[in-house]
Every structure is written in C-alpha cells, then in structure tokens.
Short mmCIF file of C-alpha atoms in Angstrom, two decimals:
data_model
loop_
_atom_site.label_atom_id
_atom_site.label_comp_id
_atom_site.label_asym_id
_atom_site.label_seq_id
_atom_site.Cartn_x
_atom_site.Cartn_y
_atom_site.Cartn_z
CA ASN A 1 19.12 -20.38 -32.51
CA ILE A 2 16.98 -17.22 -32.58
CA VAL A 3 15.39 -17.21 -29.10
CA ALA A 4 17.48 -17.53 -25.93
CA PRO A 5 16.02 -17.67 -22.40
CA ALA A 6 18.32 -16.06 -19.84
CA TYR A 7 17.74 -17.63 -16.42
CA THR A 8 20.88 -16.06 -14.92
CA SER A 9 22.93 -12.93 -15.53
CA ALA A 10 25.63 -15.19 -16.98
CA ASP A 11 23.09 -16.55 -19.48
CA LEU A 12 22.15 -12.98 -20.35
CA LYS A 13 25.78 -11.98 -20.93
CA THR A 14 26.40 -15.01 -23.13
CA ALA A 15 23.23 -14.44 -25.15
CA LEU A 16 24.11 -10.79 -25.75
CA GLU A 17 27.70 -11.56 -26.76
CA SER A 18 26.73 -14.46 -29.02
CA GLY A 19 24.30 -12.27 -30.92
CA LYS A 20 21.02 -13.98 -30.08
CA LYS A 21 18.19 -12.16 -31.86
CA ILE A 22 15.55 -12.51 -29.11
CA ILE A 23 16.49 -12.81 -25.43
CA ILE A 24 13.84 -13.53 -22.81
CA THR A 25 14.62 -12.65 -19.19
CA THR A 26 13.09 -11.19 -16.02
CA ILE A 27 12.89 -7.73 -14.50
CA GLN A 28 15.49 -8.58 -11.84
CA LYS A 29 18.22 -8.55 -14.49
CA PHE A 30 17.22 -5.21 -15.98
CA PRO A 31 20.45 -3.42 -14.86
CA PHE A 32 22.51 -6.13 -16.54
CA ILE A 33 20.50 -5.69 -19.75
CA ILE A 34 21.37 -1.99 -19.79
CA ASP A 35 25.04 -2.65 -19.06
CA GLY A 36 25.19 -5.38 -21.69
CA ILE A 37 23.72 -3.14 -24.37
CA ALA A 38 26.13 -0.35 -23.46
CA ASP A 39 29.04 -2.77 -24.00
CA LEU A 40 27.73 -3.66 -27.47
CA SER A 41 27.37 -0.17 -28.91
CA ASP A 42 27.96 -1.42 -32.47
CA LYS A 43 24.58 -3.20 -32.45
CA ARG A 44 20.99 -2.04 -32.15
CA PHE A 45 18.48 -3.31 -29.60
CA ALA A 46 14.84 -3.01 -28.60
CA VAL A 47 14.03 -3.66 -24.94
CA ILE A 48 10.39 -4.66 -24.42
CA ILE A 49 9.22 -4.59 -20.79
CA ASP A 50 5.96 -6.44 -20.26
CA GLU A 51 3.75 -5.88 -17.21
CA ALA A 52 5.88 -2.93 -16.09
CA HIS A 53 3.32 -2.30 -13.32
CA SER A 54 3.46 -5.77 -11.79
CA SER A 55 4.61 -6.33 -8.24
CA GLN A 56 7.40 -8.84 -7.73
CA SER A 57 6.94 -10.72 -4.49
CA GLY A 58 8.98 -12.77 -2.06
CA ILE A 59 12.47 -13.91 -3.06
CA ALA A 60 12.15 -12.38 -6.52
CA ALA A 61 11.44 -8.92 -5.11
CA GLY A 62 14.39 -9.04 -2.75
CA ARG A 63 16.74 -9.97 -5.58
CA MET A 64 15.35 -7.28 -7.86
CA ASN A 65 15.73 -4.70 -5.10
CA GLU A 66 19.29 -5.84 -4.49
CA ALA A 67 20.12 -5.73 -8.20
CA MET A 68 18.67 -2.24 -8.46
CA GLY A 69 20.92 -1.02 -5.67
CA GLY A 70 18.71 -1.71 -2.64
CA ASN A 71 19.43 -3.84 0.39
CA GLY A 72 17.36 -6.84 -0.66
CA ASN A 73 14.66 -6.28 1.94
CA ASP A 74 11.06 -6.14 0.80
CA ASP A 75 9.03 -4.68 3.62
CA ASP A 76 5.38 -4.46 2.67
CA ASP A 77 5.02 -1.40 4.88
CA ASP A 78 7.24 0.45 2.40
CA ASP A 79 5.37 1.75 -0.65
CA ASP A 80 8.54 2.77 -2.50
CA GLY A 81 9.12 -0.61 -4.12
CA ASP A 82 7.15 -0.06 -7.33
CA PRO A 83 8.80 -1.79 -10.32
CA GLN A 84 8.13 1.25 -12.55
CA ASP A 85 10.17 3.42 -10.19
CA LYS A 86 12.98 0.88 -10.09
CA ILE A 87 13.10 0.56 -13.87
CA LEU A 88 13.29 4.34 -14.32
CA ALA A 89 15.90 4.67 -11.56
CA ALA A 90 18.07 2.02 -13.21
CA MET A 91 17.77 3.77 -16.57
CA ARG A 92 18.70 7.15 -15.06
CA ALA A 93 21.64 5.69 -13.14
CA ARG A 94 23.25 4.31 -16.30
CA LYS A 95 24.05 6.31 -19.40
CA MET A 96 21.67 5.26 -22.14
CA ARG A 97 23.34 4.58 -25.46
CA GLY A 98 21.62 5.58 -28.67
CA ASN A 99 21.61 2.00 -29.90
CA ALA A 100 18.66 0.89 -27.73
CA SER A 101 14.92 1.56 -27.91
CA TYR A 102 12.80 0.98 -24.81
CA LEU A 103 9.12 -0.01 -24.88
CA ALA A 104 6.96 -0.81 -21.85
CA PHE A 105 3.53 -2.38 -21.51
CA THR A 106 1.45 -1.45 -18.47
CA ALA A 107 -2.20 -0.89 -17.71
CA THR A 108 -1.44 1.81 -15.12
CA PRO A 109 1.50 4.03 -16.08
CA LYS A 110 2.78 6.59 -13.59
CA PRO A 111 3.48 10.16 -14.80
CA ALA A 112 7.23 9.49 -14.72
CA THR A 113 6.75 6.35 -16.82
CA LEU A 114 4.69 8.28 -19.37
CA GLU A 115 7.36 10.97 -19.52
CA LYS A 116 10.06 8.37 -20.23
CA PHE A 117 8.17 6.16 -22.66
CA GLY A 118 5.34 8.38 -23.96
CA ILE A 119 5.01 11.14 -26.53
CA LYS A 120 5.08 14.79 -25.53
CA GLN A 121 1.98 16.78 -26.46
CA PRO A 122 1.77 20.48 -27.43
CA ASP A 123 0.45 21.29 -23.94
CA GLY A 124 3.56 19.77 -22.36
CA LYS A 125 1.84 16.62 -21.08
CA PHE A 126 2.81 13.11 -22.11
CA LYS A 127 0.52 10.48 -23.60
CA PRO A 128 1.16 6.78 -24.25
CA PHE A 129 2.63 5.83 -27.60
CA HIS A 130 -0.39 3.53 -27.95
CA LEU A 131 -3.39 3.02 -25.71
CA TYR A 132 -5.74 0.08 -25.26
CA SER A 133 -7.86 1.43 -22.44
CA MET A 134 -9.68 -0.30 -19.60
CA LYS A 135 -12.93 0.76 -21.24
CA GLN A 136 -11.96 -0.96 -24.49
CA ALA A 137 -10.84 -4.09 -22.64
CA ILE A 138 -14.11 -4.20 -20.67
CA GLU A 139 -16.20 -3.69 -23.81
CA GLY A 140 -14.17 -6.39 -25.56
CA GLY A 141 -14.84 -8.84 -22.74
CA PHE A 142 -11.17 -9.33 -21.85
CA ILE A 143 -11.55 -7.92 -18.33
CA LEU A 144 -14.49 -7.13 -16.05
CA ASP A 145 -15.57 -3.74 -14.68
CA VAL A 146 -14.42 -3.74 -11.05
CA LEU A 147 -16.18 -0.45 -10.25
CA ALA A 148 -19.64 -1.72 -11.15
CA ASN A 149 -20.30 -2.88 -7.58
CA TYR A 150 -17.83 -0.75 -5.62
CA THR A 151 -19.32 0.15 -2.21
CA THR A 152 -18.01 2.24 0.70
CA TYR A 153 -18.65 1.53 4.38
CA ARG A 154 -18.88 4.47 6.77
CA SER A 155 -16.93 3.93 9.97
CA TYR A 156 -19.04 4.09 13.14
CA TYR A 157 -16.89 6.58 14.96
CA GLU A 158 -16.47 10.33 14.48
CA ILE A 159 -13.10 11.70 15.49
CA GLU A 160 -13.61 15.37 14.81
CA LYS A 161 -16.47 15.91 17.27
CA SER A 162 -14.38 14.64 20.15
CA ILE A 163 -11.57 17.15 19.67
CA GLN A 164 -12.85 20.21 17.79
CA GLU A 165 -13.81 22.10 20.97
CA ASN A 166 -10.45 21.54 22.68
CA PRO A 167 -8.00 24.36 21.73
CA LEU A 168 -5.00 22.40 23.07
CA PHE A 169 -5.25 19.85 20.25
CA ASP A 170 -3.76 20.16 16.81
CA THR A 171 -6.85 18.95 14.96
CA VAL A 172 -5.09 17.41 11.94
CA LYS A 173 -2.43 15.58 13.98
CA ALA A 174 -4.95 14.46 16.56
CA GLN A 175 -7.26 13.07 13.88
CA LYS A 176 -4.45 11.06 12.33
CA LYS A 177 -3.27 9.67 15.67
CA LEU A 178 -6.74 8.81 16.92
CA ARG A 179 -7.76 7.30 13.62
CA ALA A 180 -4.61 5.17 13.53
CA PHE A 181 -5.26 3.98 17.10
CA VAL A 182 -8.88 3.09 16.44
CA GLU A 183 -8.16 1.46 13.08
CA ARG A 184 -5.44 -0.75 14.58
CA ASP A 185 -7.25 -1.60 17.80
CA SER A 186 -7.70 -5.37 17.87
CA GLN A 187 -11.35 -5.10 18.95
CA THR A 188 -12.14 -2.79 16.03
CA ILE A 189 -10.38 -5.10 13.58
CA ALA A 190 -12.28 -8.04 15.03
CA THR A 191 -15.56 -6.19 14.42
CA LYS A 192 -14.65 -5.26 10.85
CA ALA A 193 -13.37 -8.78 10.18
CA GLU A 194 -16.73 -10.16 11.30
CA ILE A 195 -18.57 -7.79 8.93
CA MET A 196 -16.34 -8.86 6.02
CA LEU A 197 -16.66 -12.55 6.77
CA ASP A 198 -20.43 -12.41 7.20
CA HIS A 199 -20.75 -10.69 3.82
CA PHE A 200 -18.45 -13.17 2.11
CA ILE A 201 -20.21 -16.24 3.49
CA THR A 202 -23.73 -14.88 2.90
CA HIS A 203 -23.27 -13.33 -0.54
CA VAL A 204 -20.40 -15.31 -2.06
CA VAL A 205 -20.02 -18.73 -0.44
CA ASN A 206 -23.70 -19.54 0.19
CA THR A 207 -24.72 -18.32 -3.27
CA LYS A 208 -22.01 -20.57 -4.79
CA LYS A 209 -20.54 -17.88 -6.99
CA LEU A 210 -18.13 -19.15 -9.65
CA LYS A 211 -19.48 -22.67 -9.19
CA GLY A 212 -18.52 -22.56 -5.52
CA LYS A 213 -14.89 -21.55 -6.18
CA ALA A 214 -15.09 -17.76 -5.67
CA LYS A 215 -12.38 -16.19 -3.50
CA ALA A 216 -11.83 -12.90 -1.67
CA MET A 217 -8.96 -10.65 -0.67
CA ILE A 218 -8.72 -8.45 2.44
CA ALA A 219 -6.42 -5.45 1.85
CA THR A 220 -5.06 -3.97 5.09
CA GLN A 221 -2.97 -0.95 6.07
CA SER A 222 0.18 -2.73 7.19
CA ILE A 223 1.70 -6.13 7.90
CA GLU A 224 0.71 -5.76 11.56
CA SER A 225 -2.90 -5.06 10.59
CA ALA A 226 -2.85 -7.99 8.15
CA ILE A 227 -1.73 -10.34 10.91
CA GLN A 228 -4.44 -9.06 13.25
CA TYR A 229 -7.07 -9.47 10.53
CA TYR A 230 -5.84 -12.99 9.78
CA PHE A 231 -6.25 -14.15 13.37
CA ALA A 232 -9.58 -12.31 13.74
CA VAL A 233 -11.03 -14.00 10.64
CA LYS A 234 -9.69 -17.39 11.78
CA GLU A 235 -11.39 -16.94 15.14
CA HIS A 236 -14.72 -16.12 13.50
CA LEU A 237 -14.32 -19.06 11.11
CA ALA A 238 -13.71 -21.42 14.02
CA LYS A 239 -17.05 -20.37 15.53
CA LYS A 240 -18.69 -21.30 12.22
CA GLY A 241 -17.08 -24.73 12.08
CA ASN A 242 -14.19 -23.76 9.76
CA PRO A 243 -16.08 -24.06 6.45
CA PHE A 244 -12.92 -23.08 4.53
CA ARG A 245 -9.27 -22.03 4.98
CA ILE A 246 -7.66 -18.60 4.74
CA ALA A 247 -4.10 -17.50 3.97
CA ILE A 248 -1.94 -14.45 4.62
CA ALA A 249 0.80 -12.97 2.44
CA PHE A 250 3.64 -10.68 3.52
CA SER A 251 7.40 -10.56 3.13
CA GLY A 252 10.07 -10.90 5.76
CA THR A 253 9.57 -11.05 9.52
CA LYS A 254 7.24 -8.92 11.63
CA LYS A 255 7.55 -8.68 15.43
CA ILE A 256 4.35 -7.85 17.34
CA LYS A 257 4.35 -7.69 21.13
CA GLY A 258 7.60 -9.65 21.27
CA ILE A 259 6.45 -12.41 18.92
CA GLU A 260 8.02 -12.81 15.48
CA TYR A 261 5.75 -13.79 12.60
CA THR A 262 6.51 -14.97 9.07
CA GLU A 263 4.34 -16.36 6.28
CA GLU A 264 5.61 -19.86 7.04
CA SER A 265 4.95 -19.64 10.77
CA ILE A 266 1.38 -18.34 10.40
CA ASN A 267 -0.01 -20.19 7.39
CA ASP A 268 -0.96 -23.78 8.17
CA PHE A 269 -0.45 -25.14 4.69
CA PRO A 270 -1.00 -28.87 4.19
CA ALA A 271 1.96 -30.79 2.79
CA LYS A 272 0.04 -32.34 -0.11
CA LEU A 273 0.78 -29.50 -2.53
CA ASP A 274 4.33 -28.73 -1.43
CA THR A 275 5.81 -29.50 -4.84
CA ALA A 276 8.07 -26.49 -5.35
CA ILE A 277 10.91 -26.96 -7.83
CA PRO A 278 14.17 -26.28 -5.90
CA SER A 279 15.99 -25.08 -9.02
CA ASP A 280 13.43 -22.38 -9.72
CA PRO A 281 13.45 -19.64 -7.02
CA GLY A 282 10.60 -17.78 -8.72
CA TYR A 283 8.38 -20.84 -8.41
CA ILE A 284 9.25 -21.25 -4.74
CA SER A 285 8.56 -17.60 -3.97
CA ASP A 286 5.04 -17.96 -5.38
CA LYS A 287 4.12 -20.65 -2.87
CA ILE A 288 1.32 -18.57 -1.34
CA ALA A 289 -0.32 -18.12 -4.74
CA ARG A 290 -0.19 -21.86 -5.43
CA TYR A 291 -1.81 -22.77 -2.12
CA PHE A 292 -4.39 -20.02 -2.39
CA ASN A 293 -5.44 -21.52 -5.73
CA MET A 294 -6.62 -24.64 -3.90
CA ASP A 295 -10.40 -24.88 -3.51
CA GLU A 296 -10.30 -25.05 0.29
CA TYR A 297 -8.62 -21.61 0.49
CA ARG A 298 -11.16 -18.83 0.00
CA ILE A 299 -9.73 -15.64 1.59
CA LEU A 300 -6.25 -14.08 1.27
CA VAL A 301 -5.20 -11.32 3.72
CA VAL A 302 -2.53 -8.90 2.45
CA ALA A 303 -0.86 -5.57 3.17
CA ASN A 304 0.93 -4.63 -0.07
CA LYS A 305 2.11 -7.98 -1.36
CA TYR A 306 -0.16 -9.37 -4.13
CA LEU A 307 -2.07 -6.08 -4.42
CA THR A 308 -0.44 -5.64 -7.83
CA GLY A 309 0.53 -8.15 -10.46
CA PHE A 310 -1.37 -11.03 -8.84
CA ASP A 311 -3.38 -13.02 -11.39
CA GLN A 312 -6.14 -15.10 -9.75
CA PRO A 313 -9.35 -15.25 -11.86
CA LYS A 314 -11.33 -16.75 -8.95
CA LEU A 315 -11.06 -13.49 -6.97
CA THR A 316 -14.52 -11.89 -6.93
CA ALA A 317 -14.66 -9.96 -3.64
CA MET A 318 -12.30 -7.47 -2.02
CA TYR A 319 -12.58 -5.92 1.44
CA VAL A 320 -10.49 -2.76 1.71
CA ASP A 321 -9.27 -1.24 4.97
CA LYS A 322 -6.39 0.70 3.49
CA LYS A 323 -5.74 4.06 1.84
CA LEU A 324 -5.77 3.56 -1.93
CA GLN A 325 -5.11 6.32 -4.42
CA GLY A 326 -3.77 6.87 -7.91
CA VAL A 327 -2.02 3.98 -9.60
CA MET A 328 -2.17 1.81 -6.47
CA ALA A 329 -5.97 2.09 -6.30
CA ALA A 330 -6.40 1.06 -9.92
CA GLN A 331 -3.91 -1.79 -9.59
CA ALA A 332 -5.33 -3.13 -6.32
CA LEU A 333 -9.01 -3.18 -7.29
CA SER A 334 -8.08 -4.61 -10.68
CA ARG A 335 -7.12 -7.87 -8.96
CA LEU A 336 -10.80 -8.72 -9.46
CA ASN A 337 -11.05 -7.91 -13.17
CA ARG A 338 -9.80 -11.23 -14.56
CA SER A 339 -12.44 -13.00 -16.60
CA ALA A 340 -13.07 -16.70 -15.99
CA ASP A 341 -15.40 -18.05 -18.67
CA SER A 342 -15.07 -21.64 -17.45
CA LEU A 343 -16.52 -20.52 -14.09
CA SER A 344 -19.14 -18.25 -15.69
CA LYS A 345 -17.66 -15.19 -13.96
CA LYS A 346 -19.70 -12.05 -14.64
CA THR A 347 -19.43 -8.38 -13.70
CA GLU A 348 -22.29 -8.75 -11.22
CA ASP A 349 -20.23 -11.36 -9.33
CA ILE A 350 -17.61 -8.72 -8.44
CA PHE A 351 -17.98 -6.77 -5.20
CA GLU A 352 -15.73 -4.42 -3.20
CA LEU A 353 -16.54 -3.27 0.31
CA ASP A 354 -14.32 -0.29 1.14
CA ILE A 355 -14.08 0.84 4.75
CA TYR A 356 -11.38 3.44 4.20
CA ASN A 357 -11.79 5.33 0.90
CA SER A 358 -14.49 7.43 -0.71
CA THR A 359 -16.23 6.77 -4.02
CA ASP A 360 -14.95 10.08 -5.42
CA ASP A 361 -11.33 9.24 -4.56
CA ILE A 362 -11.53 5.84 -6.24
CA LYS A 363 -13.24 7.25 -9.33
CA LYS A 364 -10.54 9.92 -9.58
CA SER A 365 -7.88 7.20 -9.39
CA PHE A 366 -9.44 5.18 -12.21
CA ASP A 367 -10.30 8.03 -14.58
CA PRO A 368 -6.83 8.36 -16.20
CA PHE A 369 -6.78 4.65 -17.13
CA TYR A 370 -10.42 4.12 -18.04
#
C-alpha cells in the first residue's frame, strides 16, 4: 500500500488522490504529474526524474512529444527532441506550486538543466547539487573510458582548394553545400561503409572480442544517410558471404527517390523472437533493441535514435559520420561505456572511428562531464 505503479494517466490520478506514498511512472506522463501536484496543494511532494538525459524512442517518444504539446511525430532529423528540454518546457508552461521539490539524475546535464536543478555559485554559474563524475565512475569500474581509443579519420577530399580562387563563390556557403553533397553521395558512403566494415571484421569479429559477441554502431547524419549506409554495408556483407546480420533504427517514414522506407520494411527480422507483449507499448517500441541483442546481429545503423539512452553492453565499436558536439557527443560515444564483466569487456576493447569530428572538439564536449 506504499508503492503504486502508474501505467496510465488514470492510474497516476488515482494514486495521487488516494495518497500513495511512492508513485512510479514514466516521463511521458510528466505534465500530468505537475498538474496532479498542483491540484493537491495541501500536500508535499518530491519528484525524482531518473535518466533525465535518456532518449525515448519509437511509440514512447511520439506519445511523450504529444503529451508535452507536440504533434506526436519523432523525426530523427530533428535534434530538438531532447527529454531535458521537454521536461523544462513542461515545468515552465505550468505554474510550479511550492509544495513540490524536483530532483533529476543525469550524466550529461545541459546548462538549462543545471540552472533549474543546480545550485548557483558566487560567479553566477550553476553547479550540480551533487556530482558523481565520469572520472569517478571509470575509476570505480562502473563504466569504461570511451575516449581511450578515440580515433579520427581524415576525409580524402579538400573542398577549400577547389573554390578559394573563385571570387564568385561565397566560401562558407559553398563549403557547406559541397561537403553535404560529397558526404551524402552514395558512392562516397559506399566507400566509407567498406572502410568501417573492414575494420569491424578485422579488429572486432576476427579477434572474437567479448567472446565473439561484440557489436558496433554506425552513427550517420540523417535518416537518409542511415538508409544509404545500411544498404551499402549489406552489399559489402553479401560479398563476404553474410557472416552476420545488421539492423537499422529510425522513427517514422522516410521517402527517398519516390520510395518510402520504414524500420519494418527495411529490417529483415526473423519471426523467432517476435514475442512482443501487446499490452505493453513500451516493450513493442523497443523491438529493434531486442533483435539487435541477438548474437547474429552485430551492427546497428542509426541517425539520432538510440544515440542516447540505449543500454547495450555488447557495443564495443562506433563509426561516426555525423557532427557531434556538447551533450550529444558525450551521450553518443557513451553508448560504448557499459561494462560487461561476464564477457570480459575491457577499455582496450572499445574503439571509435570518427570521420566527421576532430579530437579537440570531442575532448571539449567531454570535459564538463569528466
């Protein structure tokens, strides 16, 4: 009679009104939590938000977005869907009563999150109420150091030389347009996909890292790029006799050259593990994660989905062809930091090959959290 799980907003309302001491619910119902507390101003509450940085994917994300005032769409090309932003927006949109205290746990707080939940310092900056840093967690053996083997890959083309002598070009705009064209060109993606796959097979698969269960993630610039990478890797795998399967994760529908693609239409999942529980939408929406956990699946291609909040200890390699900075950089590369003692996972097993970013940029992104 002390703890009450709230699976629906109706459950949440009942639990609040009946005076349950501890109510467990999900981030999608956050606006209802605020409203419920405002209606019960004669009582005192503490709202504890765990994993405030985590990305909600699939059906769950759409419902959270809708509950927070959005349209329910979760386009991975849109970087404005961060749960921290949504939590803060919901809090600002509703008048906070003095009867509630808010606490949030996150490994990568944004400045706005620190300002809302942290403590103001004499210099005007805000610091966390309490900090258990990445450095402490690494030294304690709870996570692994993902920057130990971070490596950049210099692209083979040079844009600036081709345009700097032409006065008719706006150098900055031309660089962006040409870079975007070259990065998205199918032949270029095919070349980069081959480099990534060759590294993964040679240094991860053939060396039997994590007792032969090690997996990799390819982080791409957009859903369109992710789809191109997926087909490019599949083509290279076919030439090698399909030694393992790959998967792709993105939300909604993407039309490319007149063809509509979805996760379901692209992924060739076998039926043997299709055991989703119909009454649990969150379980259904995590179908990609369940299949990717199977031993035969070794590479997952993504745009934004699963770059944050995705917990897969078997991930040891990441191939980055995407701009990463600030909180997103720390969150994305930290997909590899999960320890896996049963698989003898060590720091030296982790490897990132970054085609897009510089070492200095990534270090700068990690410094505030390390």
